[in-house]
CSV table of C-alpha atoms in Angstrom, one decimal:
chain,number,residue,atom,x,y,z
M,1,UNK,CA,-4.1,-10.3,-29.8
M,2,UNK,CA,-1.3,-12.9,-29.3
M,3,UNK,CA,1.9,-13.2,-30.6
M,4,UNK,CA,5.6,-11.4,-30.1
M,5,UNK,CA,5.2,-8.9,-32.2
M,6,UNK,CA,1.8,-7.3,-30.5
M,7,UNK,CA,3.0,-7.8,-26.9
M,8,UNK,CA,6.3,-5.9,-28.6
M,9,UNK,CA,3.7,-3.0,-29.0
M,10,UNK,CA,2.3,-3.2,-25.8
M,11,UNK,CA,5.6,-3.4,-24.0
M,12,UNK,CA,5.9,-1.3,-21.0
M,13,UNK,CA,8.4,-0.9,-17.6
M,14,UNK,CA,8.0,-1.1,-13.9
M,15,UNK,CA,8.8,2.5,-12.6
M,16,UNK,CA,9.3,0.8,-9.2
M,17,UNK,CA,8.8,-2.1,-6.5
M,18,UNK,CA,7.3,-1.4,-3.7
M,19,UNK,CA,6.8,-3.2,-0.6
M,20,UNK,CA,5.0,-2.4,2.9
M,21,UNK,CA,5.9,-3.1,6.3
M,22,UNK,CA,3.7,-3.8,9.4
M,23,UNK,CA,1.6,-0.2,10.5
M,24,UNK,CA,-0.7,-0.3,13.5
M,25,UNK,CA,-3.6,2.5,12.4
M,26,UNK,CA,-7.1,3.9,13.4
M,27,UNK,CA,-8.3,3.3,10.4
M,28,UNK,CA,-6.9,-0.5,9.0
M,29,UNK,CA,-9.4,-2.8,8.5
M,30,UNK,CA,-7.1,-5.6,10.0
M,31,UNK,CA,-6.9,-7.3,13.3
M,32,UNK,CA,-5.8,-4.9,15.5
M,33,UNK,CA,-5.7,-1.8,13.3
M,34,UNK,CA,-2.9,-3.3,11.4
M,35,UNK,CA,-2.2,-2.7,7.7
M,36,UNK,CA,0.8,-2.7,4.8
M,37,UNK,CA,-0.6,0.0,2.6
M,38,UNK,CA,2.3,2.1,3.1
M,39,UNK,CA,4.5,0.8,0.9
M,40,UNK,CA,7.6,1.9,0.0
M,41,UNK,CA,10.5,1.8,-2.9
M,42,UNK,CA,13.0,-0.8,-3.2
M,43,UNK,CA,16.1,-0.7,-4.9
M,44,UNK,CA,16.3,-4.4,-4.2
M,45,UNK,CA,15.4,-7.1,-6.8
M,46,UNK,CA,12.5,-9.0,-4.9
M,47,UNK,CA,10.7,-12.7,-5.1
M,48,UNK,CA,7.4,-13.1,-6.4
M,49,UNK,CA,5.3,-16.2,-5.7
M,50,UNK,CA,1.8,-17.4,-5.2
M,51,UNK,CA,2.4,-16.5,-1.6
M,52,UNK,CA,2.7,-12.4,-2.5
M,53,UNK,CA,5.5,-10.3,-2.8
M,54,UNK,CA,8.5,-11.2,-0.7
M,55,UNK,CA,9.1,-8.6,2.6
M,56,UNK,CA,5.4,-7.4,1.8
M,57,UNK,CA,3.3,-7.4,4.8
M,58,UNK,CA,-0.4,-8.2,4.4
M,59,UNK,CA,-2.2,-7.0,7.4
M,60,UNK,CA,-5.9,-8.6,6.3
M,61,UNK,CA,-5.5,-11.7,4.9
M,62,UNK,CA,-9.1,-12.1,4.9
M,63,UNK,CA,-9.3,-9.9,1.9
M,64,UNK,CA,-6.1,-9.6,1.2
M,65,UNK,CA,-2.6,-12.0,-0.2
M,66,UNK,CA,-4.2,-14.7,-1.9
M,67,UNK,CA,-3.1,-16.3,-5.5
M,68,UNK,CA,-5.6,-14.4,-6.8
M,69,UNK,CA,-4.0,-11.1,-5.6
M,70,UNK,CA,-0.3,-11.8,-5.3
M,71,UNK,CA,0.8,-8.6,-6.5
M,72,UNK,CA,-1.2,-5.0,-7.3
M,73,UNK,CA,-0.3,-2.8,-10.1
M,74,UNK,CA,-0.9,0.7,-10.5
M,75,UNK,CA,-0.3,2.8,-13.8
M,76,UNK,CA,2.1,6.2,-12.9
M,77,UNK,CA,-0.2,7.5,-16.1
M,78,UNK,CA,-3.3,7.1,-13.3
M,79,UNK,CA,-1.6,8.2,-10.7
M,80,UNK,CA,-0.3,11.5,-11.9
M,81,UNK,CA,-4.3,12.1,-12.8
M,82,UNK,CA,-4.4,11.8,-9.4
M,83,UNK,CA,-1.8,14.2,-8.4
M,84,UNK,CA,-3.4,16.6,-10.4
M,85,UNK,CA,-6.9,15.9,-9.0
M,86,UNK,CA,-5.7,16.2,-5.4
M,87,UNK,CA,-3.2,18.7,-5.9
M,88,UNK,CA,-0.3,17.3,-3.9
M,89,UNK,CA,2.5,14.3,-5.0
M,90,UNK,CA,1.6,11.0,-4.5
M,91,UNK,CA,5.1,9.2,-4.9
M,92,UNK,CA,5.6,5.2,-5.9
M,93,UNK,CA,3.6,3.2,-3.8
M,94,UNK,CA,0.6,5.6,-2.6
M,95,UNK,CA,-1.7,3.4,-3.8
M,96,UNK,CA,-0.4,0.5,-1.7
M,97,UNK,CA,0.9,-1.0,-5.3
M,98,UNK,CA,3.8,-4.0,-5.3
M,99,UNK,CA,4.5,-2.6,-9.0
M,100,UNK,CA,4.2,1.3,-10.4
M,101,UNK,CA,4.2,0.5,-13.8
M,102,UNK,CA,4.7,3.0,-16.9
M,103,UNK,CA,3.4,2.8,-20.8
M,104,UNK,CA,0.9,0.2,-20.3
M,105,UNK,CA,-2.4,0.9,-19.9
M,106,UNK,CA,-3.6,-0.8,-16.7
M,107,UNK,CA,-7.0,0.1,-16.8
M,108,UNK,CA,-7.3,-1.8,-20.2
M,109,UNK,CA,-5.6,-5.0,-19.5
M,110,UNK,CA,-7.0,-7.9,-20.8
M,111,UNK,CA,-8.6,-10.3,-18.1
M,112,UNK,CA,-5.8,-13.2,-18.4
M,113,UNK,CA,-3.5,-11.6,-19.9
M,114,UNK,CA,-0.2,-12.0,-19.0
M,115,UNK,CA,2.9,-10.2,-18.3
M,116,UNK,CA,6.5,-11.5,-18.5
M,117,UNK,CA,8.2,-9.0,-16.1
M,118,UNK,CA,12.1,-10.0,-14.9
M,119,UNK,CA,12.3,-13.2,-14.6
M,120,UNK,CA,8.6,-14.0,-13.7
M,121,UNK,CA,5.6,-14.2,-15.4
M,122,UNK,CA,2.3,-12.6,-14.1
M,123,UNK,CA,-1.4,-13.0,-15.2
M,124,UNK,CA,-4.3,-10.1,-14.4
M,125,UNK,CA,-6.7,-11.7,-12.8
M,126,UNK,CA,-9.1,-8.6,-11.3
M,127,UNK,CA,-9.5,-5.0,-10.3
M,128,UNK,CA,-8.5,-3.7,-6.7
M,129,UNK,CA,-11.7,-2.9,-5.3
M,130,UNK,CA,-11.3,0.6,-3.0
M,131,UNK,CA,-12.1,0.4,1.0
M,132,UNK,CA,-11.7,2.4,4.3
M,133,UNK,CA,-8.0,1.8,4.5
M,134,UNK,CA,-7.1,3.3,1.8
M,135,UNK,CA,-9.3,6.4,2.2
M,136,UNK,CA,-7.9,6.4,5.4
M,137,UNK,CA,-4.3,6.3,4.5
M,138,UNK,CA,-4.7,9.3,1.9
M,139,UNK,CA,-7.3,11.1,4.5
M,140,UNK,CA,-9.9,11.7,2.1
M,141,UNK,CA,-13.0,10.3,3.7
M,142,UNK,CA,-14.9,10.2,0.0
M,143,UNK,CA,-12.3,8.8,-1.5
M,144,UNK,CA,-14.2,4.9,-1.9
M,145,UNK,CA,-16.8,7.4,-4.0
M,146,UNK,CA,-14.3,9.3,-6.0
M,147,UNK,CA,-12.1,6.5,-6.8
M,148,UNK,CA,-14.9,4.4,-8.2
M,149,UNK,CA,-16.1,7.1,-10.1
M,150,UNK,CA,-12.7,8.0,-11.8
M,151,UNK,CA,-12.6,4.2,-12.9
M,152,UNK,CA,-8.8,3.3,-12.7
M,153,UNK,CA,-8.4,1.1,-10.4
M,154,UNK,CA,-5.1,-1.0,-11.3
M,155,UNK,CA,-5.0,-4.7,-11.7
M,156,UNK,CA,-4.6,-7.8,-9.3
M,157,UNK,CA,-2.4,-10.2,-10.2
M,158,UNK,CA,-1.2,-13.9,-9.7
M,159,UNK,CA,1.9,-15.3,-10.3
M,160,UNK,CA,2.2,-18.1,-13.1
M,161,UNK,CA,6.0,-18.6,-12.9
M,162,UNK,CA,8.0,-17.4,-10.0
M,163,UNK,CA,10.6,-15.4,-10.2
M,164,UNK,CA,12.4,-12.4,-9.2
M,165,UNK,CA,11.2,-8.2,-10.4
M,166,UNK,CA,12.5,-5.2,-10.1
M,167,UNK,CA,12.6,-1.4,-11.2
M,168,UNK,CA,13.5,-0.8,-14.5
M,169,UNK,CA,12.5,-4.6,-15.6
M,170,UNK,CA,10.1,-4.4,-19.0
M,171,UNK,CA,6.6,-5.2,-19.4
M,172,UNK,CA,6.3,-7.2,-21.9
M,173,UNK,CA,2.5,-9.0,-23.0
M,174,UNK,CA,3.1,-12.5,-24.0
M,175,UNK,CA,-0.4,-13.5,-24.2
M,176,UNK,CA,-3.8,-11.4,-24.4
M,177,UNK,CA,-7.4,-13.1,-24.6
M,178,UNK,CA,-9.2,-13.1,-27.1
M,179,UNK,CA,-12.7,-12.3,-25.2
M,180,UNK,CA,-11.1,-8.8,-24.8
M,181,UNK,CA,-13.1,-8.3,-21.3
M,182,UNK,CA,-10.8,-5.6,-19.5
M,183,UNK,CA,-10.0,-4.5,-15.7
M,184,UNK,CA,-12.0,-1.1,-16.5
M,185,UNK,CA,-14.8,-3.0,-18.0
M,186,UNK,CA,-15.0,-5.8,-15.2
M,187,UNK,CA,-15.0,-2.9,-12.6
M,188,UNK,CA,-17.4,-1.2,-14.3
M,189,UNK,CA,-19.5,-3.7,-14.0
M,190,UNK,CA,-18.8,-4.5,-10.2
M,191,UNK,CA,-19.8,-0.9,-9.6
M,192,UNK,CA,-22.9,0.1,-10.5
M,193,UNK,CA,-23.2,-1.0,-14.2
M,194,UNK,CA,-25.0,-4.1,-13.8
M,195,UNK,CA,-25.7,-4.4,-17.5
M,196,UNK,CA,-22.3,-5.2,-18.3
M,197,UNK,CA,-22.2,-8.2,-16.0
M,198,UNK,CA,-22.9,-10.7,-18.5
M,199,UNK,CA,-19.9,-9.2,-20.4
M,200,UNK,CA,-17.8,-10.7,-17.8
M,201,UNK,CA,-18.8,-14.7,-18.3
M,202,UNK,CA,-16.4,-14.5,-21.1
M,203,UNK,CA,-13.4,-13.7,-19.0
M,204,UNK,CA,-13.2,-17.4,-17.6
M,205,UNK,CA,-9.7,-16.2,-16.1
M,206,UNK,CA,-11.6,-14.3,-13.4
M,207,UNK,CA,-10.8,-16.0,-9.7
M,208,UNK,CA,-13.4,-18.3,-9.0
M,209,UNK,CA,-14.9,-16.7,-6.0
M,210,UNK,CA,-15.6,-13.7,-8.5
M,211,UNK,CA,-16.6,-15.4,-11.3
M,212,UNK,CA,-19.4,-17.6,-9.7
M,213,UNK,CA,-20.7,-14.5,-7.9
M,214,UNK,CA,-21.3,-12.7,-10.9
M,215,UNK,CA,-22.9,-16.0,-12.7
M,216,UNK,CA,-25.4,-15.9,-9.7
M,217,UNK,CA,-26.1,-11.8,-10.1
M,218,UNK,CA,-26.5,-12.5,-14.0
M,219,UNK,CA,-28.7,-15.7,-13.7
M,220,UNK,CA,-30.9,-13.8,-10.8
């Protein structure tokens, strides 16, 4: 659906911005052990661009801070599942998210859609695929397994218009595809649901590393 009055509907908040300075770990996939997972709150209004989030430090850029995935968000809906799940508090930012977002449904954004949050505008572009750093960071060595099971896994996003975001700034959907391909269903996919792959060729939004991998795993 397009239009005001559905992304009016669909309107949510950001909870909080979160940004992550430079951590030398054991268990950081970067050079040198070095990672920016452990985000934290700001009560600062902060830039977004193409490059990332402003004062965010990206310790693997080979996996890490392109366009593509300028800035992560993570649903607090998700994340108190998680809290309940573990048993302990996972505050803003535990899931190394730029945005904690509230009243819209992460997991079902619309691949392309985008978000008009402060005075920038966002498109989703993919799902944040889990690794050793974060199991690493929350200490739960199955945590890879578990989190791809669960299925919520937030949503990439790149930055159509710069500008600048912070907490308490609405959500608002200005545009949503028509293809209706979402991050759950595109995860899905990448994660041991094969048969949805040729689901995905409809989300032409998709970065194009991702989208010509999954052409080639459909056409094989």
């Amino acid at each position: 659906m397009t239009g005001a009055a559905g992304a009016e509907a669909r309107a949510g908040r950001v909870l909080s911005v979160n940004v992550g300075s430079r951590r030398i770990t054991d268990y950081a996939d970067g050079p040198g052990g070095q990672t920016g997972i452990d985000k934290q709150p700001t009560i600062d209004r902060v830039a977004v661009s193409d490059s990332g989030v402003d004062g965010d430090y990206i310790g693997n850029r080979r996996v890490h801070g392109s366009p593509e995935q300028a800035v992560y968000a993570y649903a607090v809906e998700d994340a108190r599942w998680w809290a309940d799940e573990l048993g302990r508090a996972l505050g803003a930012g535990a899931f190394g998210e730029n945005l904690t977002t509230a009243g819209i449904d992460v997991t079902e954004a619309v691949i392309g859609e985008r978000w008009a949050v402060g005075g920038a505008v966002l498109q989703v572009t993919k799902p944040r695929e889990p690794c050793m750093t974060f199991a690493g960071f929350w200490g739960i060595p199955d945590l890879i397994k578990r989190f791809t099971h669960h299925g919520a896994p937030g949503a990439y996003l790149r930055v159509l218009t710069p500008g600048t975001v912070g907490a308490d700034d609405t959500i608002e959907i200005v545009h949503r595809p028509d293809h209706g391909v979402t991050i759950g269903e595109t995860f899905r996919a990448l994660n041991g649901h094969p048969e949805l792959l040729p689901n995905l060729l409809a989300a032409t939004d998709l970065p194009d590393r991702l989208y010509a991998k999954i052409k080639r795993r459909v056409r094989a």
